[in-house]
CSV table of C-alpha atoms in Angstrom, one decimal:
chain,number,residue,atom,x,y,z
A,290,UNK,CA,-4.8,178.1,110.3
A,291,UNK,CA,-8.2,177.0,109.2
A,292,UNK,CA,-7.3,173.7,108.5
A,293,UNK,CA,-5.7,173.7,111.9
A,294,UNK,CA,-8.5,174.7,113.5
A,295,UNK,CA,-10.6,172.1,111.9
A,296,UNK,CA,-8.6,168.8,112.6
A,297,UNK,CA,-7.2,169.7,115.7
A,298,UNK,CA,-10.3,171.8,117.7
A,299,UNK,CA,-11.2,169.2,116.4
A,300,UNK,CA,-14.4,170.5,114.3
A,301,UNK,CA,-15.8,167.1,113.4
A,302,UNK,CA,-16.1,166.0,116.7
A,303,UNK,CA,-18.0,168.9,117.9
A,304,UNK,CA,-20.0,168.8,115.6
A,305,UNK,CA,-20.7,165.3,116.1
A,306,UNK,CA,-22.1,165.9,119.2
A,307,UNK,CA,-24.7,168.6,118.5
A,308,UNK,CA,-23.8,171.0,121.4
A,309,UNK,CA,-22.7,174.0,121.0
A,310,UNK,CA,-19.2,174.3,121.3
A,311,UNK,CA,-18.6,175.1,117.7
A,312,UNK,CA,-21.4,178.0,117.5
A,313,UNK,CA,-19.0,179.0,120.7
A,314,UNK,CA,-16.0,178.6,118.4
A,315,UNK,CA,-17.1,180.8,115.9
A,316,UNK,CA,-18.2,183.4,117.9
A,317,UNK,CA,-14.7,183.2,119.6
A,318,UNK,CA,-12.6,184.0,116.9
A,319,UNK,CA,-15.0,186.9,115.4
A,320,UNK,CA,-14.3,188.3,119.5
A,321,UNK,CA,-10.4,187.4,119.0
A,322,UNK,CA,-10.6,189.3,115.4
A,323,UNK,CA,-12.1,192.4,117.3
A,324,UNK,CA,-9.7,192.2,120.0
A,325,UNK,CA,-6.7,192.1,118.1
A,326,UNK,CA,-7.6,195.3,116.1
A,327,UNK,CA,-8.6,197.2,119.1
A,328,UNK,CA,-5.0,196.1,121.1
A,329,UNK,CA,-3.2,197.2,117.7
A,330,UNK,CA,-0.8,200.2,119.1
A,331,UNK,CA,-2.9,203.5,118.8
A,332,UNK,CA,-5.6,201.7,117.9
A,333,UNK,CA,-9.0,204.1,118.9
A,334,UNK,CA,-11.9,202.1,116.8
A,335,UNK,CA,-15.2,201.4,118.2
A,336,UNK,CA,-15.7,198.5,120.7
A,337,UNK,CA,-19.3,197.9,119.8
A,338,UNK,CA,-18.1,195.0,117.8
A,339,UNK,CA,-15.9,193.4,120.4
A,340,UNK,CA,-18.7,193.8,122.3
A,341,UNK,CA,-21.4,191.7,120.6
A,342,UNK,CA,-18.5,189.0,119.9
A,343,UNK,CA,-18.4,189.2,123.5
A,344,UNK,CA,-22.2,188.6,124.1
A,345,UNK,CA,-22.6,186.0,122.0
A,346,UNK,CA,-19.4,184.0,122.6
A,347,UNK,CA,-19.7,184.2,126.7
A,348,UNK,CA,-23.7,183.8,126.2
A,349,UNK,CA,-23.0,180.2,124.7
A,350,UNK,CA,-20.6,179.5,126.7
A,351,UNK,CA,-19.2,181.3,130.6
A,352,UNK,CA,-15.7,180.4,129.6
A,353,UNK,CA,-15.5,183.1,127.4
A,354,UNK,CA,-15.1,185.2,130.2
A,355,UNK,CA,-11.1,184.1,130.7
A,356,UNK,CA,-10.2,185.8,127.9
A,357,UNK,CA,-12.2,188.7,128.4
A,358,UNK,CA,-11.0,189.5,132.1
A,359,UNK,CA,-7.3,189.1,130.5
A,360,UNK,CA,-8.5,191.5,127.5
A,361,UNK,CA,-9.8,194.3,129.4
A,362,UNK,CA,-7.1,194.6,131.5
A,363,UNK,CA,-4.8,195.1,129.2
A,364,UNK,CA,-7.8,197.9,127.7
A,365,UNK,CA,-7.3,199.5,131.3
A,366,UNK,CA,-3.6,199.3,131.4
A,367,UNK,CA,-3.1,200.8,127.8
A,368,UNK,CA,-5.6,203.6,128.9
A,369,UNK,CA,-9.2,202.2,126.9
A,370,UNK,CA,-11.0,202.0,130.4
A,371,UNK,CA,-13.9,203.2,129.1
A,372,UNK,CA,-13.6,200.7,126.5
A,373,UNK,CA,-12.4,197.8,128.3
A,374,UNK,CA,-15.3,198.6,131.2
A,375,UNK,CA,-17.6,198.0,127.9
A,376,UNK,CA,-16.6,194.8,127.0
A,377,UNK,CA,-16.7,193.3,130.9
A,378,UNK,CA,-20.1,194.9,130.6
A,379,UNK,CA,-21.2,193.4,127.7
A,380,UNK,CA,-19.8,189.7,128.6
A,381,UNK,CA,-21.2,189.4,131.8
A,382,UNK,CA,-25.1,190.2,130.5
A,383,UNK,CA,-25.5,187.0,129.6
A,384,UNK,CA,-24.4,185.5,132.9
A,385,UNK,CA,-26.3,188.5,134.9
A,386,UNK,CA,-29.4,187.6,132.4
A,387,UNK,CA,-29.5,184.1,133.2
A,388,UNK,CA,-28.4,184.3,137.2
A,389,UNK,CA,-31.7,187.1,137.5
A,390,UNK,CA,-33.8,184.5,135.8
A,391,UNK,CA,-32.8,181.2,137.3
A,392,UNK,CA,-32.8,183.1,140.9
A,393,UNK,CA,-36.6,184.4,140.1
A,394,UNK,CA,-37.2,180.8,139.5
A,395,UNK,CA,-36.1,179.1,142.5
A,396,UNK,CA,-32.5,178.3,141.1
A,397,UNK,CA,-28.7,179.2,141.9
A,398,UNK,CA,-27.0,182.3,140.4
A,399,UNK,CA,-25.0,179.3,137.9
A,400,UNK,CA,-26.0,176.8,135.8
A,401,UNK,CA,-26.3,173.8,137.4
A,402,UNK,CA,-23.6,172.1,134.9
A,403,UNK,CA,-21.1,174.8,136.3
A,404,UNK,CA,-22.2,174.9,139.9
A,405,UNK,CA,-21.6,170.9,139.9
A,406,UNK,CA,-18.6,170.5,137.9
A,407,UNK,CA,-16.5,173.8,138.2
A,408,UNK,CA,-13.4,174.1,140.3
A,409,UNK,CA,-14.8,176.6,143.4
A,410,UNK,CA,-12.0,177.6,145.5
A,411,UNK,CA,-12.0,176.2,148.4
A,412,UNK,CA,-10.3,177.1,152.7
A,413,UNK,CA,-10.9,173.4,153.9
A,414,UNK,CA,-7.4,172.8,154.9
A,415,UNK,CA,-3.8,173.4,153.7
A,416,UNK,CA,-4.6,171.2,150.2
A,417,UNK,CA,-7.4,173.0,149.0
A,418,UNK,CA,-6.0,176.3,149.8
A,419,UNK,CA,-2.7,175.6,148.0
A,420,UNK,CA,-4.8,174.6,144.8
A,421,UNK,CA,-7.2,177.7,145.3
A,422,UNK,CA,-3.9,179.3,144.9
A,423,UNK,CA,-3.3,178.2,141.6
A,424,UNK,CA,-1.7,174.7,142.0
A,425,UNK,CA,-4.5,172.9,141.0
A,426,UNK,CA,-4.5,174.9,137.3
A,427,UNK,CA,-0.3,174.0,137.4
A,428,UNK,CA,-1.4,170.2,138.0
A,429,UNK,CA,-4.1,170.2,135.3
A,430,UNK,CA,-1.4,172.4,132.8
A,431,UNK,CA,1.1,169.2,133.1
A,432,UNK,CA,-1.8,166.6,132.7
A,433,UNK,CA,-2.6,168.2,129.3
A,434,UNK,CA,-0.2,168.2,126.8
A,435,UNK,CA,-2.1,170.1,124.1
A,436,UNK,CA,-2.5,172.6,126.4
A,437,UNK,CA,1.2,173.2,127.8
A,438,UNK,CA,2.1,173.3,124.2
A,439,UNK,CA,-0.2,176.0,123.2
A,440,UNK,CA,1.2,177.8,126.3
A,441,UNK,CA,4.9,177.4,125.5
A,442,UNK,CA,4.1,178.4,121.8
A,443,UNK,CA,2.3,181.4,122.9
A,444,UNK,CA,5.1,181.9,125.1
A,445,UNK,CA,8.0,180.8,122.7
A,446,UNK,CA,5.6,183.3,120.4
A,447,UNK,CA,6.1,186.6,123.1
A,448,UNK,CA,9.5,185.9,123.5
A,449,UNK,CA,10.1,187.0,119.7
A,450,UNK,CA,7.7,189.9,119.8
A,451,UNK,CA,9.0,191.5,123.0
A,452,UNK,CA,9.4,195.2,122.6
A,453,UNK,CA,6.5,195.2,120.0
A,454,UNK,CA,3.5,195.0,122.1
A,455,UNK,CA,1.6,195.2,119.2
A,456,UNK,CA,-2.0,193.5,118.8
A,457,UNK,CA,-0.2,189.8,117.9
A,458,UNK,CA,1.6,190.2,121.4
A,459,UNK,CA,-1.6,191.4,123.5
A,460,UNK,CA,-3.5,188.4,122.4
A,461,UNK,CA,-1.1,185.9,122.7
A,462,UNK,CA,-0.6,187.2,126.3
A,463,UNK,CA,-4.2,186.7,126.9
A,464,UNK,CA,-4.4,183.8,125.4
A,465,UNK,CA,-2.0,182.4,128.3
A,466,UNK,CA,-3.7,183.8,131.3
A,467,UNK,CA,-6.9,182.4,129.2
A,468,UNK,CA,-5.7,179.0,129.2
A,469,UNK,CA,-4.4,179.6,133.0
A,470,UNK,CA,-8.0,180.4,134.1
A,471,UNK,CA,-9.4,177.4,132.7
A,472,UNK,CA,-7.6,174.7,134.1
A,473,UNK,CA,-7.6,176.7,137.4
A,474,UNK,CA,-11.8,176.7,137.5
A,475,UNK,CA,-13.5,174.6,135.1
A,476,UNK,CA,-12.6,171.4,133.5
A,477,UNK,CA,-11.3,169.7,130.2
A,478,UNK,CA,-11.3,166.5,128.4
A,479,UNK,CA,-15.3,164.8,127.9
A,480,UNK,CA,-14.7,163.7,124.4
A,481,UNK,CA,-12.6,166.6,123.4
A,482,UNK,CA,-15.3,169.6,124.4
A,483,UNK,CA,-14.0,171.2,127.2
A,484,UNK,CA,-11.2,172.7,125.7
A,485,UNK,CA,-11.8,172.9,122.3
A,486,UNK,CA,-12.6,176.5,122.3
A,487,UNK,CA,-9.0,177.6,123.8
A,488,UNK,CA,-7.1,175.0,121.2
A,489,UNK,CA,-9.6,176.6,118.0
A,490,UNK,CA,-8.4,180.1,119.8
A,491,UNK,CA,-4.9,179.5,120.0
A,492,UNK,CA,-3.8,177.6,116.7
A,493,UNK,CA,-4.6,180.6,114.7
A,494,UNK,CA,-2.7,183.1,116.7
A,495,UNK,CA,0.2,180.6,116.7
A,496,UNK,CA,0.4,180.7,112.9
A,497,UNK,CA,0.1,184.4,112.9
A,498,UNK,CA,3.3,184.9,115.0
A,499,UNK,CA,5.0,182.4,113.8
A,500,UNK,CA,4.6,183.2,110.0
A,501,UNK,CA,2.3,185.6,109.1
A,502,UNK,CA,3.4,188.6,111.2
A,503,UNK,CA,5.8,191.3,110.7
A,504,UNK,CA,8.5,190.0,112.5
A,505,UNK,CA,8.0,185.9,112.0
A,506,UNK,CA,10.6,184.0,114.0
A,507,UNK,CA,10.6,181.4,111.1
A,508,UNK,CA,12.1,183.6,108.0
A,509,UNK,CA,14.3,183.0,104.8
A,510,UNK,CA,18.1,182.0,106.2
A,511,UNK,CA,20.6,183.9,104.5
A,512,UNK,CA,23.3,181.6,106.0
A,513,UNK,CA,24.7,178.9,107.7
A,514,UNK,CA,23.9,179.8,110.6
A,515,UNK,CA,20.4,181.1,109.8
A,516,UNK,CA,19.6,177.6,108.7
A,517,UNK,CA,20.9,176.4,111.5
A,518,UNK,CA,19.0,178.3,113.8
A,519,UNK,CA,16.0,177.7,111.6
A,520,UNK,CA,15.5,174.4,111.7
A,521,UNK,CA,16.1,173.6,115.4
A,522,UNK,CA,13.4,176.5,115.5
A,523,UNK,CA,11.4,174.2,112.9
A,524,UNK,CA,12.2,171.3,115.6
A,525,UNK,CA,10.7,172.8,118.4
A,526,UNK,CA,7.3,174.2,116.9
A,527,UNK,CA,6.6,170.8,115.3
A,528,UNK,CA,7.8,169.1,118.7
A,529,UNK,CA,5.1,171.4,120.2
A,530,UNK,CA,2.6,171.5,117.9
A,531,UNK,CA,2.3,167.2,117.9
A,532,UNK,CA,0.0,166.9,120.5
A,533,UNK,CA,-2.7,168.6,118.6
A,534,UNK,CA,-1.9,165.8,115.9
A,535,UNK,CA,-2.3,163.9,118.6
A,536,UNK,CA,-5.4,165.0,119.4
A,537,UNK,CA,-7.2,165.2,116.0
A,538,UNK,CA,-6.6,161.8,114.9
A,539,UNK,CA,-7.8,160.5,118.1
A,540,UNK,CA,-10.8,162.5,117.4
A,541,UNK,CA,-11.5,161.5,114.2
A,542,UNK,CA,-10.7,157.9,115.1
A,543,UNK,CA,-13.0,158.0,118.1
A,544,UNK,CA,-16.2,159.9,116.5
A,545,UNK,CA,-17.6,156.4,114.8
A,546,UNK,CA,-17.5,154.1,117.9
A,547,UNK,CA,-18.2,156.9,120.5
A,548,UNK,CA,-22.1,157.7,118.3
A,549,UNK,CA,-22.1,153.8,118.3
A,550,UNK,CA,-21.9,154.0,121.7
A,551,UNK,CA,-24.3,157.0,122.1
A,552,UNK,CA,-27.1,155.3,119.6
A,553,UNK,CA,-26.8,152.1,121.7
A,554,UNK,CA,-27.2,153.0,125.4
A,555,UNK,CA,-28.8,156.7,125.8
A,556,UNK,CA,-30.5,156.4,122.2
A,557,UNK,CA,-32.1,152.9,123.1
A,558,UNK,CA,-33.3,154.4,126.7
A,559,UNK,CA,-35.3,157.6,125.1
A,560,UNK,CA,-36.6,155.3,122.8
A,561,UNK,CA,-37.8,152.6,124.9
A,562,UNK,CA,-39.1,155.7,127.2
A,563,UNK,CA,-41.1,157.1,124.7
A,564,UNK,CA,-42.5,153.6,123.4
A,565,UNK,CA,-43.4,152.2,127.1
A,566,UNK,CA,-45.0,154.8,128.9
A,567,UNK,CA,-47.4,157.9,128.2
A,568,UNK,CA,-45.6,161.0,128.0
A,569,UNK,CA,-45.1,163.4,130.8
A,570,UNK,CA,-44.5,160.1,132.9
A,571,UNK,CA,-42.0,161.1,135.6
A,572,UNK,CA,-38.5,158.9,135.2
A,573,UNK,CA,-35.4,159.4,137.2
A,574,UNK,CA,-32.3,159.1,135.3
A,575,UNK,CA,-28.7,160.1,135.6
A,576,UNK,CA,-28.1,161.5,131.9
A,577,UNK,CA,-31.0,163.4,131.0
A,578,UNK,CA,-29.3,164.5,127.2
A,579,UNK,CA,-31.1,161.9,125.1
A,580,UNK,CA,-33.8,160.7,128.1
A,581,UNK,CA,-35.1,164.5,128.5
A,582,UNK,CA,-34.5,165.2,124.6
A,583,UNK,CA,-36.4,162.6,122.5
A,584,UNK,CA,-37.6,160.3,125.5
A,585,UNK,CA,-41.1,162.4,125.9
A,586,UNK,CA,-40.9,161.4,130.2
A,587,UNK,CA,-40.8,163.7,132.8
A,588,UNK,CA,-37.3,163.5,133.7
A,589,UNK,CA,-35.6,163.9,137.2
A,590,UNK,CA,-32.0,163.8,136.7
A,591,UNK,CA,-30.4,162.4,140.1
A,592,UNK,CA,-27.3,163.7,138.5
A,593,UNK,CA,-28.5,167.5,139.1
A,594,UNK,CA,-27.6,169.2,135.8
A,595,UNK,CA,-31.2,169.3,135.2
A,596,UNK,CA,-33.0,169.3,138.4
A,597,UNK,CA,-32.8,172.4,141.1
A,598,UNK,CA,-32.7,170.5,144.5
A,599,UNK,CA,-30.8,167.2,142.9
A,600,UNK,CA,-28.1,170.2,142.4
A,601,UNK,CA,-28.2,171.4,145.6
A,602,UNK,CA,-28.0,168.4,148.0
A,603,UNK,CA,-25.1,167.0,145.4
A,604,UNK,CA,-23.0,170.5,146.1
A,605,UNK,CA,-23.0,169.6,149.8
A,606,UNK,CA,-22.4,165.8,149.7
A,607,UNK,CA,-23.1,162.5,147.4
A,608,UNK,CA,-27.0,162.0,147.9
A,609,UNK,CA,-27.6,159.5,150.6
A,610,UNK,CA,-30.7,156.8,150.3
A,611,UNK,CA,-33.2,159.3,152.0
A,612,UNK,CA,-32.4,161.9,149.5
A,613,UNK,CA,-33.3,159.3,146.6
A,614,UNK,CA,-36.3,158.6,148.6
A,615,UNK,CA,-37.7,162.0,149.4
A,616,UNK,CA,-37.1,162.5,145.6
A,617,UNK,CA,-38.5,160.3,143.9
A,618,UNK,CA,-41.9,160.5,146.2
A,619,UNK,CA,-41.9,164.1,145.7
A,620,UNK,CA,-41.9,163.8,142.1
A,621,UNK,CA,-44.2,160.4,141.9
A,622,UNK,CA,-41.7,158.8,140.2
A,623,UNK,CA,-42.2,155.3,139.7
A,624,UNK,CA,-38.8,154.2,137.5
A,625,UNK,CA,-35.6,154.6,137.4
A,626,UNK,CA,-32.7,154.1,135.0
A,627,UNK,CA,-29.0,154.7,136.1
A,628,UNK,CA,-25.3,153.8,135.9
A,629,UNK,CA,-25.7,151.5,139.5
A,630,UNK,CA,-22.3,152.4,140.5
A,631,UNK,CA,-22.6,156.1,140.4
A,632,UNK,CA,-25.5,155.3,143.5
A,633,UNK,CA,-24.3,153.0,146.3
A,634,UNK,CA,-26.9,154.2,148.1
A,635,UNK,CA,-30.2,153.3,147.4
A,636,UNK,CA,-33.5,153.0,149.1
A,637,UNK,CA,-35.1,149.9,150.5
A,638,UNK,CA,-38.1,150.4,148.3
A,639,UNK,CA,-36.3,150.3,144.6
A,640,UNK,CA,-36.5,147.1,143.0
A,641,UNK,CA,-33.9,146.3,140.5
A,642,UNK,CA,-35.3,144.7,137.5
A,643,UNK,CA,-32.7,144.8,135.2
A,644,UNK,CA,-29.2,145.7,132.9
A,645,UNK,CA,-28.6,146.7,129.7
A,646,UNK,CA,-25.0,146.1,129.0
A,647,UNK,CA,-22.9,146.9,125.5
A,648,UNK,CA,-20.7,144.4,123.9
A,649,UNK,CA,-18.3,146.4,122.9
A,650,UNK,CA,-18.1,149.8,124.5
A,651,UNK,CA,-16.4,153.0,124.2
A,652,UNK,CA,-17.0,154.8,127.2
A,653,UNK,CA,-15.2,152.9,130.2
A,654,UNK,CA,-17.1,151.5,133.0
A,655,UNK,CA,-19.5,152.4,134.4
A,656,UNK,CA,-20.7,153.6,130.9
A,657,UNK,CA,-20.7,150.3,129.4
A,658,UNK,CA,-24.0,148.9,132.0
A,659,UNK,CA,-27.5,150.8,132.2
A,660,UNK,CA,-29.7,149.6,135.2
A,661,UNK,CA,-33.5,149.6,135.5
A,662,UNK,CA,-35.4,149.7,139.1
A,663,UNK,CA,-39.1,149.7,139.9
A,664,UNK,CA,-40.4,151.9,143.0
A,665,UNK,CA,-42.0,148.8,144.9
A,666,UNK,CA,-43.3,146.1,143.2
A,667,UNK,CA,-46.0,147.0,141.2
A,668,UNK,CA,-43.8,149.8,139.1
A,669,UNK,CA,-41.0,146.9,138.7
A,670,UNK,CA,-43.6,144.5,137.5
A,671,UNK,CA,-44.3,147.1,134.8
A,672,UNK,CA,-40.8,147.7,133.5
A,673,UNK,CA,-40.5,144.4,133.3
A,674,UNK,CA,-43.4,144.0,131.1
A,675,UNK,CA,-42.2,147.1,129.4
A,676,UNK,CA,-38.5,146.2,129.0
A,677,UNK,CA,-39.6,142.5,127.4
A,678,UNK,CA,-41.7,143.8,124.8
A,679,UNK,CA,-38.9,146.4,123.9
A,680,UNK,CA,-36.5,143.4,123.8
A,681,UNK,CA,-36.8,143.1,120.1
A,682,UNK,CA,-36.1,146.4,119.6
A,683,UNK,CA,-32.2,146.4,120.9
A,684,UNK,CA,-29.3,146.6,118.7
A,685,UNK,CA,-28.0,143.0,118.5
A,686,UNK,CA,-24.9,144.2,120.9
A,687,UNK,CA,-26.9,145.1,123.8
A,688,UNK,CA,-27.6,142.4,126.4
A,689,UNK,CA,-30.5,142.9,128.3
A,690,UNK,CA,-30.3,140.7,131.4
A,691,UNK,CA,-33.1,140.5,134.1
A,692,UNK,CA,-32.2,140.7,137.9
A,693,UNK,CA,-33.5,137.3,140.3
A,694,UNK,CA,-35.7,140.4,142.2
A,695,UNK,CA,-37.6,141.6,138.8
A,696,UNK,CA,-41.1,140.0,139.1
């Protein structure tokens, strides 16, 4: 199961990234431990420890939350109210914690990141009240293989343990709604991430019903027919368990050129940042990660994950040139540094100096072209200045190309 979890979360890529998705993992599974003893039939332990898996796993990430709606249901149901009240307590501090704070502070109840990019449902005709109603999680289900397969197995899984309803069964039944909730409201995908914490949550439970349980659907045949029956059994798990193969060795394939990627464009940007102008100088960019990290600027993310009132104009519409405008003069911002496709709309007064554009890409377009403007004149003259001195600098697969308006 280890193993498992390792190559198909997948683990290396995670941790490639330097987020925290597998801190989340971990504190997962010690909540999915904790569950599964307290679901065990007449189990009456303490919930204290479910409850700080709970804290820490939702307080990394809000996701957590899908499985522990499911889980304290199922508290209620089996007569643990006080118990399962307790958990929903202690999972939603975090997000109450952070909403009170962000709110003090001029902010929305969310993170920006989930205000922007979760699935909110929606009355604005017949389509998005249909997908508020769960079609858009059934669309996403097909879309995923990795993910219908950890259903079915889960499901494949109850099917064998019915009439047991023992800890094995409670999870895996969470598990499902788990995985339900997700593609219903938030998102997958972005080089693995997204996910990863409901395939590192599943594969483990999979092994458990399938061979380490009481019952295991996969046993020793006594017979013909036993081995029969066995191996189309065999057939079907390793049918449904190749996607996270799948998935792995895509990972592991995809970890080299996507850092290549990384160290080229957003690495090359905080660094020529950092090495052109004094720090604190206010930039607006459109992937703050590395920029706002390790580029010492000022950063005003016209994306909105990292700027209050970038997030709030972008949950209404796409910003329009005046919003740009009023932005950038209300944060003195002189340069700017964006994927140009991502902003058809762009005031009069921007300049566009230049491009730097990979050779050899991993991220599709518009990943593969960075774009440099000057508010007016005098800022463009000064990237200019700025971005031929860095020349040097660039990995010898970036082409830095300078527009006919840079000065």
């Amino acid at each position: 199961a280890c193993l498992l979890v390792l190559y198909a979360a997948p683990l290396p890529a995670l941790v490639s990234t330097g987020m925290e998705h597998a801190t989340h993992l971990f504190f997962l599974l010690l909540l999915l431990a904790r569950v599964f003893d307290l679901l065990e039939p007449g189990a009456r332990g303490s919930v204290l420890p479910a409850c700080g898996a709970a804290f820490l796993a939702t307080g990394f990430r809000y996701e957590s939350l899908f499985l522990v709606a499911p889980v304290a249901l199922v508290l209620w149901f089996r007569g643990r109210f006080r118990a399962g009240v307790m958990l929903s307590v202690a999972a939603f501090l975090p997000v109450a914690a952070f909403g009170a704070y962000s709110l003090a502070h001029g902010s929305g109840f969310l993170p920006n990141s989930l205000a922007l990019k979760g699935n909110f449902p929606s009355a604005n005709g017949i389509k998005a009240l249909v997908d508020a109603l769960g079609y858009h999680g059934f669309g996403e289900l097909l879309a995923t293989p990795h993910l219908l397969s950890a259903v079915l197995l889960l499901l494949f899984g109850l099917r064998f343990r019915k009439g047991s309803a023992d800890g094995l069964f409670w999870v895996s039944a969470c598990l499902v709604v788990a995985i339900l909730l997700h593609l219903q409201f938030a998102a997958t995908g972005w080089f693995f991430r997204y996910e990863a914490w409901l395939v590192g949550a599943v594969l483990p439970v999979v092994v458990c019903v399938f061979l380490g349980s009481a019952r295991p659907p996969l046993k020793r045949p006594e017979g013909v027919e036993d081995w029969v029956r066995g191996a189309a059994l065999a057939a079907i798990i390793v049918l449904l368990l190749w996607p996270f193969h799948k998935r792995g060795k895509e990972a592991l394939e995809e970890i080299v050129p996507a850092s290549h990627h990384i160290h080229r464009q957003h690495r090359q940007v905080a660094d020529f940042l950092k090495a052109s102008f004094p720090a604190g100088t206010p930039v607006a960019v459109n992937n703050l990660g590395l920029a706002a990290y390790a580029g010492g600027c000022r950063v005003l993310d016209l994306w909105g994950l990292g700027s209050r009132e970038v997030a709030r104009s972008r949950s209404r519409r796409a910003l329009t040139r005046d919003d740009i405008a009023g932005l950038l003069a209300a944060h003195g911002t002189k340069y700017m540094v964006v994927y140009e496709e991502w902003f058809p709309q762009l005031p009069a007064e921007l300049v566009r100096v230049g491009d730097w554009t990979l050779d050899d890409p991993y991220f599709p377009p518009p990943h593969d072209r960075i774009t440099f403007y000057g508010v007016g004149a005098e800022a463009a003259a000064e990237l200019t200045t700025a971005l031929r001195a860095f020349a040097p600098r660039l990995p010898d697969t970036v082409t830095q190309t300078f527009s006919a308006t840079a000065p």
